[in-house]
Amino acid sequence: MIRTLAVVGTGLIGTSIGLAMSRHGTTVHLLDRDPSAARTAAALGAGTIAAPAGPVDLAVIAVPPGAVAGVLAQQCARGLARSYTDVASVKALPAREVSGSIPDASCYVGGHPMAGRERSGPLAARADLFEGRPWALTPSPEITQTALNHALELVAHCGAVPLVMDCEGHDRAVALTSHAPHVVASLMAARLEDSPQDALRLVGQGLRDATRIAGGDAHLWADILRSNAQPVAQVLREVEKDLATLLIALEELAQDGGPPGPGMRPMVDLLERGVAGLRGIRPTPARRSADRRPFRVPIDEKPGELSRLLDTVAEHGVGIDDVITRLDAEQDRMTVEFAAPSVAAQQLHRLLTERGWQVEDTSAPPRRHLQPPRVDHLWDDKVAQEAHVVSVPSVP
Amino acid sequence: MIRTLAVVGTGLIGTSIGLAMSRHGTTVHLLDRDPSAARTAAALGAGTIAAPAGPVDLAVIAVPPGAVAGVLAQQCARGLARSYTDVASVKALPAREVSGSIPDASCYVGGHPMAGRERSGPLAARADLFEGRPWALTPSPEITQTALNHALELVAHCGAVPLVMDCEGHDRAVALTSHAPHVVASLMAARLEDSPQDALRLVGQGLRDATRIAGGDAHLWADILRSNAQPVAQVLREVEKDLATLLIALEELAQDGGPPGPGMRPMVDLLERGVAGLRGIRPTPARRSADRRPFRVPIDEKPGELSRLLDTVAEHGVGIDDVITRLDAEQDRMTVEFAAPSVAAQQLHRLLTERGWQVEDTSAPPRRHLQPPRVDHLWDDKVAQEAHVVSVPSVP
């Protein structure tokens, strides 16, 4: 059990760990080569700047990847702790360096909490920074059970979800999900450096979101990229290939200036693969298809009637992604179909009836349509994919 | 003055315009080749599906860029409106095509509202979609004053900010701020398509934000890229060059596996240019430096004292980006410095005093420091740049 903890490096991550563990009742000792940072963290409530009386149960080395092994060796030599972990965003390189720099690496388990903010430093720290987030652990075969359990306890008290991986698998994963995306965002952000002021007036939220991560500290990120160079290069070589293919197509189109045609295929291909890639990273996609009950409600087509219905169902957890409208062929009327969370279904049914709508039995198949249905989105991804019709404005 | 409006194409943008203009009291006629879409828009309150009795004042052609000229010619031939505008995200190609396809192009002014959502179709529409957003207008030299004023009135009633540009300048600007970023996001998102499930467990908000725009409709976006091929290709060729330079450096580092050194320079360069590029697109950077009053407050370094102060000032519009902590050399004490909005300054000063803090006069220069100050962020960008010190956890 962890009764005493040391945090070495009181930046955003280290201080957040200190806040979370202090709140939990653990005695936390804060160390930083910059006393101002450690004292700021202490004044925030992350722990004390007093030195521990003896070895603490666990020390968290919260410094950049390239510095982990050196700091760990230094702290091992002075006997700071019984077990050690780190929070660096690459794992293979520190593991190699650590095994060469301390006599017994069985007390060290690599760690990487998947949490951060663009803002760095202790003032940005939050006790709940890790809540619900994955926290990778990369134990070597010789790890002691005590060291592993100390790391698992740290993760648990920070409210995170442990995920045991091998170092190489971890590094390939973060190259794909974090490091290469950072480079790609920087590549785009770098284009904005010398752009005319008038062009920047047209900037919208899309570009801001797409480049936000590029705002991270350049030196810290260069160290991360260096420490994970090969896996990151592998991802970026693939990006480069796709970009080259796209550029050829784009430049041919620029010369021809012709109408839409087969020359657009490489662009559509890439864009469609992008859309497909995003399906895998939708937040909690499972929740949407499960535990929902379908509704079908015919509406009067007076202005605003549909908005009134959408507002009503929105209060019961139905977003516009859960809604489609259909034209009914036989009766020339519009029906609104949506999926509501099962827990809210009964109450919603009663409310809709009270407000004058007639909810139809959805176990019967929908009637034939005046038109192919305009399916902008369905609650079931598979159906949506198959039934995908235009979602762009169509030409009358 | 616009009394009657036609919207041709009731997707996200067309329906949102209909909602905004209907709310303003304008009679809006909705047309779409898909009657279900037009009727959905009408049921939302965006207008009527009834045909206008005579020519309307202004028709908004809200169809994809490649379809603008054809639809415009068709509607001109049947005399739908006295003036026309469109909402396509490229302007030079439609302008060229329009001037060749209608007898008198002086009634047409190109338009492009800088607003959108990932979700398309009428159900995603919102009356306030354009509020405060830029809306580019690209009038040709032969434009009539009436047509220009109709377009300006449309922009005003939608709550947007008009921005007059020439077609080519507009297209270069959106290539940089919208189209190339979309491609870059797609390039990254495409890498996720066949990635192992375990890797995707490590996905955080950073990747989701960086790739969000890649979720847009592939066919609509391919049409946009085709219609603006040359300016987009120009931006992406520069991206390609930077990527090639970076890859060489990265692969050398992967082979050497050496310590941090001059081999990291190309990475730091790119990342720093990215950071610099983002400075130009910060939301309302002017507001932060102006109209703020500096505060300096010494604090007791008991645990949580700093958090208590930060919570107090947060209620008065002071974010952590506005705050730094300093160590005072002579008195070995910590002071917290921040900038508060001038309007709140007097009240905040009183509140801080009431709660036991002593606010110091900031017209006197700060005392010498125990250490170089740890400047994570300052409220004045210029100062922050010059005074930029580590914002990464430092090694003790």
Coordinates of N, CA, C and O in Angstrom, one line a residue, chain A residues 31 100 109 166 172 188 217 252 260 270 287 302 315 352 358:
Chain A
L31 N 9.5 17.3 -5.5 CA 10.9 17.7 -5.8 C 10.9 18.3 -7.2 O 10.2 17.8 -8.1
G100 N 20.2 0.0 -18.1 CA 21.7 0.1 -18.1 C 22.2 1.1 -17.0 O 23.4 1.1 -16.8
V109 N 8.7 0.3 -13.0 CA 7.7 0.0 -14.0 C 7.4 1.2 -14.8 O 7.0 2.3 -14.2
D166 N 3.3 -4.1 -23.8 CA 4.7 -4.1 -23.8 C 5.2 -2.8 -24.4 O 4.4 -2.0 -25.1
R172 N 4.4 2.1 -30.6 CA 3.8 2.1 -31.9 C 2.4 2.8 -31.7 O 2.0 3.6 -32.6
M188 N 0.6 21.7 -40.5 CA -0.5 22.6 -40.9 C -0.3 24.0 -40.3 O -0.4 25.0 -40.9
D217 N 4.7 22.6 -26.1 CA 6.1 23.1 -26.0 C 7.0 22.4 -27.0 O 7.1 21.1 -27.1
E252 N -3.2 17.7 -61.5 CA -3.8 17.4 -62.8 C -5.2 18.1 -62.9 O -5.5 18.7 -64.0
P260 N -16.2 17.5 -62.8 CA -16.0 16.3 -61.9 C -15.9 15.1 -62.8 O -16.6 14.9 -63.8
L270 N -9.1 9.1 -50.4 CA -8.4 9.5 -49.2 C -9.5 10.0 -48.2 O -9.4 9.6 -47.0
R287 N -22.4 2.9 -26.8 CA -23.6 3.4 -26.0 C -24.7 3.8 -26.9 O -25.9 3.8 -26.6
K302 N -46.7 22.1 -40.1 CA -46.8 23.5 -39.9 C -45.4 24.0 -39.4 O -44.7 23.3 -38.7
E315 N -34.6 16.8 -24.6 CA -34.6 16.8 -23.2 C -34.5 15.3 -22.7 O -34.3 15.1 -21.5
L352 N -44.8 12.8 -25.0 CA -45.2 13.1 -26.4 C -46.7 13.0 -26.6 O -47.3 13.8 -27.3
Q358 N -48.8 11.6 -31.8 CA -49.3 10.2 -31.8 C -48.1 9.3 -32.1 O -47.6 9.3 -33.2

